[in-house]
PDB file of N, CA and C in Angstrom:
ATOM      1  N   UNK A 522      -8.368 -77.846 115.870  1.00  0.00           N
ATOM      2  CA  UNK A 522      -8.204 -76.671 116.730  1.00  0.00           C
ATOM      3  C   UNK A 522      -6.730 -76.553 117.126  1.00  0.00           C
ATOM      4  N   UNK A 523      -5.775 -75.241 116.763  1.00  0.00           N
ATOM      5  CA  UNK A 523      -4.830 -75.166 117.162  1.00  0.00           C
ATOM      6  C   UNK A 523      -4.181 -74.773 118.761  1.00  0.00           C
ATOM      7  N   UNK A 524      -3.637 -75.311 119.618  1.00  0.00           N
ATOM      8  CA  UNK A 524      -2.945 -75.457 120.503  1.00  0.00           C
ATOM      9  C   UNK A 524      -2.700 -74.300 121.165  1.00  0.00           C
ATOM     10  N   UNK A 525      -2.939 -73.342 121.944  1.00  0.00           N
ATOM     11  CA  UNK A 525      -2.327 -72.367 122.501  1.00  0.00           C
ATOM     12  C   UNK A 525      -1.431 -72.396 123.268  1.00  0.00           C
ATOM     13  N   UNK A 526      -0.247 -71.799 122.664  1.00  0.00           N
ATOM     14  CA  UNK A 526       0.774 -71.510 123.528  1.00  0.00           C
ATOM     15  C   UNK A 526       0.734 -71.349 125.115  1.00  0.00           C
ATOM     16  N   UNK A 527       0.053 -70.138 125.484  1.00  0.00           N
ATOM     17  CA  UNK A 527       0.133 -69.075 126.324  1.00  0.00           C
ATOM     18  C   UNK A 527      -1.512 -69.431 127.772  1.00  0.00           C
ATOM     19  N   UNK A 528      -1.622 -69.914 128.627  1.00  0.00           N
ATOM     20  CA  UNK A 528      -2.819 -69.909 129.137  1.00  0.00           C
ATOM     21  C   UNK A 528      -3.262 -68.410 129.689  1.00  0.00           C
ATOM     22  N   UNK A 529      -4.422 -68.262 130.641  1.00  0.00           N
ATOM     23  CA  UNK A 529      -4.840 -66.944 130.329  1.00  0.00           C
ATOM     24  C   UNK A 529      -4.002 -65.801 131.700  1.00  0.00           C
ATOM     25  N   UNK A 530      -3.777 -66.869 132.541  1.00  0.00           N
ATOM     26  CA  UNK A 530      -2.845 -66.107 133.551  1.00  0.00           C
ATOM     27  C   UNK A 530      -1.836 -65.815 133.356  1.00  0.00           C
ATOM     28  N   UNK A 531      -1.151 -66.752 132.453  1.00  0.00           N
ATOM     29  CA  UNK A 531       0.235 -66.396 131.851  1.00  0.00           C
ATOM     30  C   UNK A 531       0.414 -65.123 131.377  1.00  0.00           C
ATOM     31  N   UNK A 532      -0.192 -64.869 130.178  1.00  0.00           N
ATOM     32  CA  UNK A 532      -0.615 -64.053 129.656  1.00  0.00           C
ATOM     33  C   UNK A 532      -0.972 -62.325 130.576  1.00  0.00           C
ATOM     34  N   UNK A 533      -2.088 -62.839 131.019  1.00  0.00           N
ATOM     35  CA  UNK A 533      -2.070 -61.484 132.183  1.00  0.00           C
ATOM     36  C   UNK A 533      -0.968 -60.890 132.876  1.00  0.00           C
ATOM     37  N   UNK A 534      -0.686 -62.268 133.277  1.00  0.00           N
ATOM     38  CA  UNK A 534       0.992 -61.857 133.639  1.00  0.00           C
ATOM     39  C   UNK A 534       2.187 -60.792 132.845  1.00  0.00           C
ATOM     40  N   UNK A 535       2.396 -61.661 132.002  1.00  0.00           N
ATOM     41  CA  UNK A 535       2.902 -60.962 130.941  1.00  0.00           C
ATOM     42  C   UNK A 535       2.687 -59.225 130.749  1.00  0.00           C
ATOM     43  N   UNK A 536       1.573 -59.242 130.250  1.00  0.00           N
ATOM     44  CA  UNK A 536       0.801 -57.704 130.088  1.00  0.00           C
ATOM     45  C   UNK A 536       1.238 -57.294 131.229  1.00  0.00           C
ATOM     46  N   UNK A 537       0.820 -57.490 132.746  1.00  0.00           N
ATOM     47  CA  UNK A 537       0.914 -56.768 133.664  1.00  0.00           C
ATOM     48  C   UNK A 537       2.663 -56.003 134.045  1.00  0.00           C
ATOM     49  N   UNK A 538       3.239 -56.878 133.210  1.00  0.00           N
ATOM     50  CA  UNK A 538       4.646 -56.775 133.871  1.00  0.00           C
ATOM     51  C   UNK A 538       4.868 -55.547 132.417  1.00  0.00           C
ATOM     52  N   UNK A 539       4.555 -55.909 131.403  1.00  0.00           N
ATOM     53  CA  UNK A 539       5.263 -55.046 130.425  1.00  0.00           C
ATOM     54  C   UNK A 539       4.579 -53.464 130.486  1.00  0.00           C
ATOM     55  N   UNK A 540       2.804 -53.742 131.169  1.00  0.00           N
ATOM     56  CA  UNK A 540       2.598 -52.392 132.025  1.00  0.00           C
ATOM     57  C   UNK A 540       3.426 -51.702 132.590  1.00  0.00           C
ATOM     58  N   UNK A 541       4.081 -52.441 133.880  1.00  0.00           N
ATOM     59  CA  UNK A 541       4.693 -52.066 134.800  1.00  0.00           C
ATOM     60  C   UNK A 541       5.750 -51.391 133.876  1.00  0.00           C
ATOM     61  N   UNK A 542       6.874 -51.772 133.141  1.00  0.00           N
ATOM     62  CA  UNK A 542       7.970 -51.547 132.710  1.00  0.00           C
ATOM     63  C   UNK A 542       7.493 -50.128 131.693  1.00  0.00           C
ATOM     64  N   UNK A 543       6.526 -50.188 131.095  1.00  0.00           N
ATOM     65  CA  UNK A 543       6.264 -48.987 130.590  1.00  0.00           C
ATOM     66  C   UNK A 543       6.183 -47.513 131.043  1.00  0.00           C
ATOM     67  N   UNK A 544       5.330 -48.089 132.527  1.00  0.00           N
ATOM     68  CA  UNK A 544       4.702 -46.850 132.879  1.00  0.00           C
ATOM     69  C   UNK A 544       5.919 -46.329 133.673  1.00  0.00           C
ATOM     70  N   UNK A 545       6.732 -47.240 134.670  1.00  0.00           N
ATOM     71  CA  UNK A 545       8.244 -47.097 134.672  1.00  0.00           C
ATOM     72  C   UNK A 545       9.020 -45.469 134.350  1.00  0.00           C
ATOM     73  N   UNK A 546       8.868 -46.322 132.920  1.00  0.00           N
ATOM     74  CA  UNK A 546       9.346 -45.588 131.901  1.00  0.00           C
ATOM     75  C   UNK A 546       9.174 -44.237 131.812  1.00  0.00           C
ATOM     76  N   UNK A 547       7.895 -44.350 131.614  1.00  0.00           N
ATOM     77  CA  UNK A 547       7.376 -42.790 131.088  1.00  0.00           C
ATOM     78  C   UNK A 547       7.148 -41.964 132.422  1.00  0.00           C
ATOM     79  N   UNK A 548       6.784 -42.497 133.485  1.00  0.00           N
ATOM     80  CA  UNK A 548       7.260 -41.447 134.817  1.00  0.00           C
ATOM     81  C   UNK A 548       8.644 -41.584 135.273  1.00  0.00           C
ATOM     82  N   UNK A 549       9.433 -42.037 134.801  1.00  0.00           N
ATOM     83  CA  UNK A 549      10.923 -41.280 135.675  1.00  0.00           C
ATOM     84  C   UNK A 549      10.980 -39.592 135.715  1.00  0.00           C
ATOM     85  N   UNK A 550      11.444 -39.134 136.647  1.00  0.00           N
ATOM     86  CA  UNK A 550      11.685 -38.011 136.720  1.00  0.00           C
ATOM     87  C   UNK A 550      13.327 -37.843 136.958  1.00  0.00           C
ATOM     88  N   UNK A 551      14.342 -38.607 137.594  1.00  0.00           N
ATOM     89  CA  UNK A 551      15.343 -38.593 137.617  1.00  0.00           C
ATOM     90  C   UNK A 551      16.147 -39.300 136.946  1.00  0.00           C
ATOM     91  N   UNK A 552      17.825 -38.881 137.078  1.00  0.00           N
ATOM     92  CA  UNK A 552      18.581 -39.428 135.853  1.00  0.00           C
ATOM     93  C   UNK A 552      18.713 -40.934 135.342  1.00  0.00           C
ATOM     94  N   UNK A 553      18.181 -41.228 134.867  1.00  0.00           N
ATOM     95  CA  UNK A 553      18.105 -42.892 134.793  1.00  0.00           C
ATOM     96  C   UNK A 553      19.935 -43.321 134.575  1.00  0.00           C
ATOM     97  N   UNK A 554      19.614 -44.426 135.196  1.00  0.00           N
ATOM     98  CA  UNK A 554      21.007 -45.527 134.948  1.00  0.00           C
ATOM     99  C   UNK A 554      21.133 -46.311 134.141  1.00  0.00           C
ATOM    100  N   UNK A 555      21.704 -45.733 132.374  1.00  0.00           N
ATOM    101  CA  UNK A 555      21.578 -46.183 130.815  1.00  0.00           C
ATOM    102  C   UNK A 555      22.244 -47.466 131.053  1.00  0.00           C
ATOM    103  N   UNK A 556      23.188 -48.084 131.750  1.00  0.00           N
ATOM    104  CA  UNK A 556      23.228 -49.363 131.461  1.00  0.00           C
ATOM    105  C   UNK A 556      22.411 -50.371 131.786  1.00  0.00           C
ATOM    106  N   UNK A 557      21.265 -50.541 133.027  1.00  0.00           N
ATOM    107  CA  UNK A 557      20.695 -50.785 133.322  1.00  0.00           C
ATOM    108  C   UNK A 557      19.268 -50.780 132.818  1.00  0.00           C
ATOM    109  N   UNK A 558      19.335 -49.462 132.210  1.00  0.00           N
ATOM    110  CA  UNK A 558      17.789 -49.241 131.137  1.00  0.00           C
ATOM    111  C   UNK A 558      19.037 -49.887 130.031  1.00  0.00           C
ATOM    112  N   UNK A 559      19.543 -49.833 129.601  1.00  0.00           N
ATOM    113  CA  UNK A 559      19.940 -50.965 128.303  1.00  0.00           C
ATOM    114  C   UNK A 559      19.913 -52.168 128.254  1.00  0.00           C
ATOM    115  N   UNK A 560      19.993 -52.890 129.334  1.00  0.00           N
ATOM    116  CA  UNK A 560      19.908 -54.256 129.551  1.00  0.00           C
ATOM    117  C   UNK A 560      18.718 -54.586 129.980  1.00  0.00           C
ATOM    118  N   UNK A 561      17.502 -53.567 130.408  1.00  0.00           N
ATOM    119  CA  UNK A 561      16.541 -53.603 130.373  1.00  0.00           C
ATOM    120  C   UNK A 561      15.526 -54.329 128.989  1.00  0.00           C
ATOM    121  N   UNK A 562      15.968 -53.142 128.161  1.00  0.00           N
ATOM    122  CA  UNK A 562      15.376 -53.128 126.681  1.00  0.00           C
ATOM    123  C   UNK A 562      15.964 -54.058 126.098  1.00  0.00           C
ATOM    124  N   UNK A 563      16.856 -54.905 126.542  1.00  0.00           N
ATOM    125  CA  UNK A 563      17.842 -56.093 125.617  1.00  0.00           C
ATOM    126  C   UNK A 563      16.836 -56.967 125.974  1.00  0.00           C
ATOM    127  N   UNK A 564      16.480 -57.096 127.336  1.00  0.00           N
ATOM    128  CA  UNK A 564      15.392 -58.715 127.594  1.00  0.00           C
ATOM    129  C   UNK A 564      13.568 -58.328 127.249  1.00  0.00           C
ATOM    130  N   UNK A 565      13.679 -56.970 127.178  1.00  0.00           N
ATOM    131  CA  UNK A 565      12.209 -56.878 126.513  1.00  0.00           C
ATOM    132  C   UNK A 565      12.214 -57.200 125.181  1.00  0.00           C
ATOM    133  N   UNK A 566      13.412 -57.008 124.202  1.00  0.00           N
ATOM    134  CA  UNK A 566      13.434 -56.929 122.796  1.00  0.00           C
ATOM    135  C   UNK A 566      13.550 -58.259 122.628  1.00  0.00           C
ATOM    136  N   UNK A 567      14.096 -59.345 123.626  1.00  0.00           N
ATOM    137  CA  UNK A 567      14.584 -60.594 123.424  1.00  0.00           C
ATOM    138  C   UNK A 567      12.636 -61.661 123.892  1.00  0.00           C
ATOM    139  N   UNK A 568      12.228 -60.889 124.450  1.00  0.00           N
ATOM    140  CA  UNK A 568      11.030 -61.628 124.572  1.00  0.00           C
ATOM    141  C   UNK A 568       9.735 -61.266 123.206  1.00  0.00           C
ATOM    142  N   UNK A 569      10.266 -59.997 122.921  1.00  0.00           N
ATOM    143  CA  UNK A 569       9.255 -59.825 122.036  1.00  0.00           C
ATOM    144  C   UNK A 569       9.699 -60.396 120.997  1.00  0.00           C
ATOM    145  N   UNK A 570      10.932 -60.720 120.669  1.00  0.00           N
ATOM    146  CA  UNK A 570      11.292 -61.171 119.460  1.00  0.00           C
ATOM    147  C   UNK A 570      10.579 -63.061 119.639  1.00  0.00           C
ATOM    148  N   UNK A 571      10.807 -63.570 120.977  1.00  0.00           N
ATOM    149  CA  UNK A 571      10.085 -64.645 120.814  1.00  0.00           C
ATOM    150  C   UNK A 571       8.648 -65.279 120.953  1.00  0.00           C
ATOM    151  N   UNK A 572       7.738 -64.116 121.365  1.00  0.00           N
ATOM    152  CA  UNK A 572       6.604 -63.812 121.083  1.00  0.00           C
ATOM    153  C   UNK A 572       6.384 -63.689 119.589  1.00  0.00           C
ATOM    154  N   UNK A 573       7.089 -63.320 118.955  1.00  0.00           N
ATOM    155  CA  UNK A 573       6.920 -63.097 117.066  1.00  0.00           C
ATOM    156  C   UNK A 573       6.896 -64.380 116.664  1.00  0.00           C
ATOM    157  N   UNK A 574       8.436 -65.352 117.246  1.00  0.00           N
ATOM    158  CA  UNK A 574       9.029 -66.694 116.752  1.00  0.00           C
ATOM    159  C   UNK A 574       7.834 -67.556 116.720  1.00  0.00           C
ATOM    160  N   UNK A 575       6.731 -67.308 117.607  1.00  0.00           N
ATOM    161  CA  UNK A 575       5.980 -68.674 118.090  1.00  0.00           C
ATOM    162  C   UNK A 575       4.781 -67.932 117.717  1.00  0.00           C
ATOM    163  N   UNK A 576       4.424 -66.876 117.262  1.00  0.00           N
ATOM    164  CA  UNK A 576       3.266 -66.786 116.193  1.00  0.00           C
ATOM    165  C   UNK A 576       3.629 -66.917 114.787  1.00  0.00           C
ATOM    166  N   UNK A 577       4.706 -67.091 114.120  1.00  0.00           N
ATOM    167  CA  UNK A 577       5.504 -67.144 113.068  1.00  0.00           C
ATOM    168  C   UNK A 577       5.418 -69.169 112.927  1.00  0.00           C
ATOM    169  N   UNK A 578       5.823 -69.465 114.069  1.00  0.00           N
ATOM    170  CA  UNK A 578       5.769 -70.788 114.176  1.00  0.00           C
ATOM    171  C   UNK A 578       4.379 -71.513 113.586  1.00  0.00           C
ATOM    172  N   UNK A 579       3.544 -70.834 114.499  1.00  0.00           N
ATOM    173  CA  UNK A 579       1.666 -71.437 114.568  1.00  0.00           C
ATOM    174  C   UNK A 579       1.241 -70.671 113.094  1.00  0.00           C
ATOM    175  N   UNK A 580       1.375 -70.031 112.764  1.00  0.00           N
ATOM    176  CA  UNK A 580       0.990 -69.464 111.501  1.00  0.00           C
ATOM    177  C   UNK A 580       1.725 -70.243 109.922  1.00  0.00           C
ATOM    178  N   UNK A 581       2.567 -71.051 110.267  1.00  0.00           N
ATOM    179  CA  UNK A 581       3.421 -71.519 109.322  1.00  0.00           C
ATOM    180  C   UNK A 581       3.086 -73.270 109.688  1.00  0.00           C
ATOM    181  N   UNK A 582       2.002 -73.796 110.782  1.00  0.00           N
ATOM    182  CA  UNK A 582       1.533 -74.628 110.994  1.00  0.00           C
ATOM    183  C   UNK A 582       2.609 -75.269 111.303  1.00  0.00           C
ATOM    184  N   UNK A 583       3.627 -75.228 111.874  1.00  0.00           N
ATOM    185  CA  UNK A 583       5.024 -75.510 112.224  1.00  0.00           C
ATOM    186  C   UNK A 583       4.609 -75.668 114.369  1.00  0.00           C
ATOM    187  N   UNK A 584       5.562 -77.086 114.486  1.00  0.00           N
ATOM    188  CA  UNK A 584       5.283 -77.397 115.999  1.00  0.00           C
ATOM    189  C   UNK A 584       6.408 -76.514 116.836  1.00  0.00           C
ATOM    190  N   UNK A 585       6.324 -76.252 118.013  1.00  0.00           N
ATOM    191  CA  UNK A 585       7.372 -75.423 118.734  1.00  0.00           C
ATOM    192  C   UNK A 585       8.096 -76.410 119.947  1.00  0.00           C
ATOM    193  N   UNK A 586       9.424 -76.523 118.993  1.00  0.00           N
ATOM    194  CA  UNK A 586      10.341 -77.265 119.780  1.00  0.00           C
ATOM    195  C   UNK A 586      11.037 -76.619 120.727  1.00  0.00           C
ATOM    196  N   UNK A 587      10.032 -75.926 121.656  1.00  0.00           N
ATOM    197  CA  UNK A 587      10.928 -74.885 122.844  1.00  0.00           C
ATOM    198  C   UNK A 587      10.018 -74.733 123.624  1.00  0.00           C
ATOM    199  N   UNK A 588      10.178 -73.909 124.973  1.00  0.00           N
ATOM    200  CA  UNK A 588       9.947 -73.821 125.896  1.00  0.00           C
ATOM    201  C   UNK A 588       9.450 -71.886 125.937  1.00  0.00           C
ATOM    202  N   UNK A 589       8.606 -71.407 124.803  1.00  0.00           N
ATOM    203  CA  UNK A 589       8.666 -70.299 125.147  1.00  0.00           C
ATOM    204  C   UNK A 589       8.157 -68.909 126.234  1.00  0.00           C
ATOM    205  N   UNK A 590       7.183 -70.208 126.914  1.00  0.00           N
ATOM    206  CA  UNK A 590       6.422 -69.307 127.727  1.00  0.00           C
ATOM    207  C   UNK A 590       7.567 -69.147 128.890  1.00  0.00           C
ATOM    208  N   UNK A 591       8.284 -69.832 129.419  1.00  0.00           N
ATOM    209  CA  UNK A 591       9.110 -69.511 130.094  1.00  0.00           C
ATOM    210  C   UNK A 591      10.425 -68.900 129.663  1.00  0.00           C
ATOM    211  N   UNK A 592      10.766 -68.774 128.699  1.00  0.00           N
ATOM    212  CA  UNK A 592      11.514 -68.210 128.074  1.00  0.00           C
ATOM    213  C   UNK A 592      11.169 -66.387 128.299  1.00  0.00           C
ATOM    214  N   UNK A 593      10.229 -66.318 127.768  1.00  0.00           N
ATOM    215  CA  UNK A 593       9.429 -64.900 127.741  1.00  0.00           C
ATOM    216  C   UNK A 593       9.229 -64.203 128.865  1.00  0.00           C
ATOM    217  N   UNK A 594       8.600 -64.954 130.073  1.00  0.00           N
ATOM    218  CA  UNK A 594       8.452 -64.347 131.322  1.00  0.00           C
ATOM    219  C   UNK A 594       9.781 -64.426 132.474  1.00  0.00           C
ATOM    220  N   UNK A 595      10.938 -65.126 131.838  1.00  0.00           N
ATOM    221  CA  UNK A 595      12.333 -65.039 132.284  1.00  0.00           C
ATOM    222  C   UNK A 595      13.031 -63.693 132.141  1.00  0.00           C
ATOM    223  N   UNK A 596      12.882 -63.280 130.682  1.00  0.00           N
ATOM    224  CA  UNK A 596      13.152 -62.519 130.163  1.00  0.00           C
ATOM    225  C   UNK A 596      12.312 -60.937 130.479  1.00  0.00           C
ATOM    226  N   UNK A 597      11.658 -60.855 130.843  1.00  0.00           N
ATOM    227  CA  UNK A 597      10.506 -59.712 131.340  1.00  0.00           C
ATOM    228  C   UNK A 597      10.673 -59.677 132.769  1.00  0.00           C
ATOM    229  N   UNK A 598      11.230 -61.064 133.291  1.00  0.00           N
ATOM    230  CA  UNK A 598      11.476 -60.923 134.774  1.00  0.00           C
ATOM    231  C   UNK A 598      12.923 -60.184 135.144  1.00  0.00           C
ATOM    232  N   UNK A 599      13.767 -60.314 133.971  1.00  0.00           N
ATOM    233  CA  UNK A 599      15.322 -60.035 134.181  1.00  0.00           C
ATOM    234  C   UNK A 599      14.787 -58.272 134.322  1.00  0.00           C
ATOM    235  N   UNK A 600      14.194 -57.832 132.763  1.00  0.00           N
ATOM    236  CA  UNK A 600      14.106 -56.498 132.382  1.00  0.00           C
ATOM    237  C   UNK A 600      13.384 -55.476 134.025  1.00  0.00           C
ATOM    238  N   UNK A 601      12.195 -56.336 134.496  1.00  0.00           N
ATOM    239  CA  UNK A 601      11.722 -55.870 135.507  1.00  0.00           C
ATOM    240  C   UNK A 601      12.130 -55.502 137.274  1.00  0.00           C
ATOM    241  N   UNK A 602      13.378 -56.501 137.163  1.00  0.00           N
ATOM    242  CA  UNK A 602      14.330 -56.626 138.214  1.00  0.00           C
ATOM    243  C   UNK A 602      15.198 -55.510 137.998  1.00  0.00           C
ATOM    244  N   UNK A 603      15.694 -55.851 136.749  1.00  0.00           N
ATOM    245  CA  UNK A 603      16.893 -54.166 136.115  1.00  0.00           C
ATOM    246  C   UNK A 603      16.195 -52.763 136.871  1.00  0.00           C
ATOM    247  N   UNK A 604      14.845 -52.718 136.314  1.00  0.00           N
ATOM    248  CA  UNK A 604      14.718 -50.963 136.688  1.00  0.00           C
ATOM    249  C   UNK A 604      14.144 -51.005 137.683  1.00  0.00           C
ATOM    250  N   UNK A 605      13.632 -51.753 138.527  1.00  0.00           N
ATOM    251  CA  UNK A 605      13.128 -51.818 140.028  1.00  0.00           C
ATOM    252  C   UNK A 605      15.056 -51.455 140.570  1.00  0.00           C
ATOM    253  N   UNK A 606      15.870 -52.445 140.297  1.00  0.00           N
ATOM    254  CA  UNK A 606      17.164 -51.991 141.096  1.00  0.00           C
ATOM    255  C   UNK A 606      17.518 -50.654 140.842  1.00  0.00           C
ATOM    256  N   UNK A 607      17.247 -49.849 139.466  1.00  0.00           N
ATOM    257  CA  UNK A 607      17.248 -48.905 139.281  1.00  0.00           C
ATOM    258  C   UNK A 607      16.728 -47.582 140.378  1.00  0.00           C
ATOM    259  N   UNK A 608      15.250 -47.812 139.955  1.00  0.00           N
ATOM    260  CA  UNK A 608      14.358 -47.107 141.054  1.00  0.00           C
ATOM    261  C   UNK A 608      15.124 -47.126 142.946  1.00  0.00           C
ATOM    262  N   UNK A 609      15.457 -48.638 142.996  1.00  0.00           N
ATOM    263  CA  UNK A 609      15.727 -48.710 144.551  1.00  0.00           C
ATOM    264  C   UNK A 609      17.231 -47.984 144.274  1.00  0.00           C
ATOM    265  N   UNK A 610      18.155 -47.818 143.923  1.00  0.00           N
ATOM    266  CA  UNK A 610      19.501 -47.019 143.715  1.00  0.00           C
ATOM    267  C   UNK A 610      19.380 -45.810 143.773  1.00  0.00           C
ATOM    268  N   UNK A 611      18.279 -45.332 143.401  1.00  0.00           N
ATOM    269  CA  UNK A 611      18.048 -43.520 143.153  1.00  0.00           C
ATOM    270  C   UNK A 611      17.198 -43.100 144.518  1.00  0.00           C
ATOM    271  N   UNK A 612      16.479 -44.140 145.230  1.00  0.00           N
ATOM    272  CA  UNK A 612      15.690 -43.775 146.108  1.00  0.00           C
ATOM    273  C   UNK A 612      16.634 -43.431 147.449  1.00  0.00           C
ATOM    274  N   UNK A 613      17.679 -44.306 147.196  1.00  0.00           N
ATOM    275  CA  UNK A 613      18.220 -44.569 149.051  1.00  0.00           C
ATOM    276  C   UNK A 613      19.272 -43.481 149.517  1.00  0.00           C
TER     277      UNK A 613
END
C-alpha cells in the first residue's frame, strides 16, 4: 500500500484556500493591484507545480526527499495573504 502524502485536513485545507483565491478572483469588481495579483499566481503556480512533482514522484514509485506538504500550503498561504492585502488596500 502506497504512502499518502497529504492527510485529509491537509488537503481540505488546501482546496479551501485555492476556493478562496478563486472566487477572489472572479468577483473583483475594482481595479486590481497586477503586482500583487502577479505574485499571487507565482505561489499558486509554484504549489501546483509541486503538487504535479509528488504525484510524478509516487507514480514513478520514486521516495520524496522533501517536505511537500508544507511547501504547498506555504506557498497558497503567501498567494492568499497577497490578495487579502489587496482587498484590505482598496477597501480603506
Amino acid at each position: 500500500m502506497e504512502k499518502l502524502m497529504f492527510d485529509m485536513a491537509t488537503l481540505k485545507d488546501i482546496k479551501k484556500k485555492a476556493d478562496e483565491l478563486s472566487y477572489f478572483c472572479l468577483s473583483r469588481t475594482d481595479e486590481p493591484d497586477t503586482v500583487k495579483l502577479t505574485q499571487a499566481l507565482d505561489q499558486v503556480s509554484r504549489a501546483l507545480s509541486m503538487f504535479a512533482e509528488v504525484e510524478l514522484h509516487l507514480m514513478n514509485g520514486r521516495s520524496i526527499p522533501f517536505d511537500p506538504e508544507s511547501y504547498i500550503r506555504g506557498r497558497l498561504g503567501l498567494a492568499h495573504r497577497s490578495l487579502l492585502s489587496v482587498s484590505e488596500s482598496h477597501t480603506a
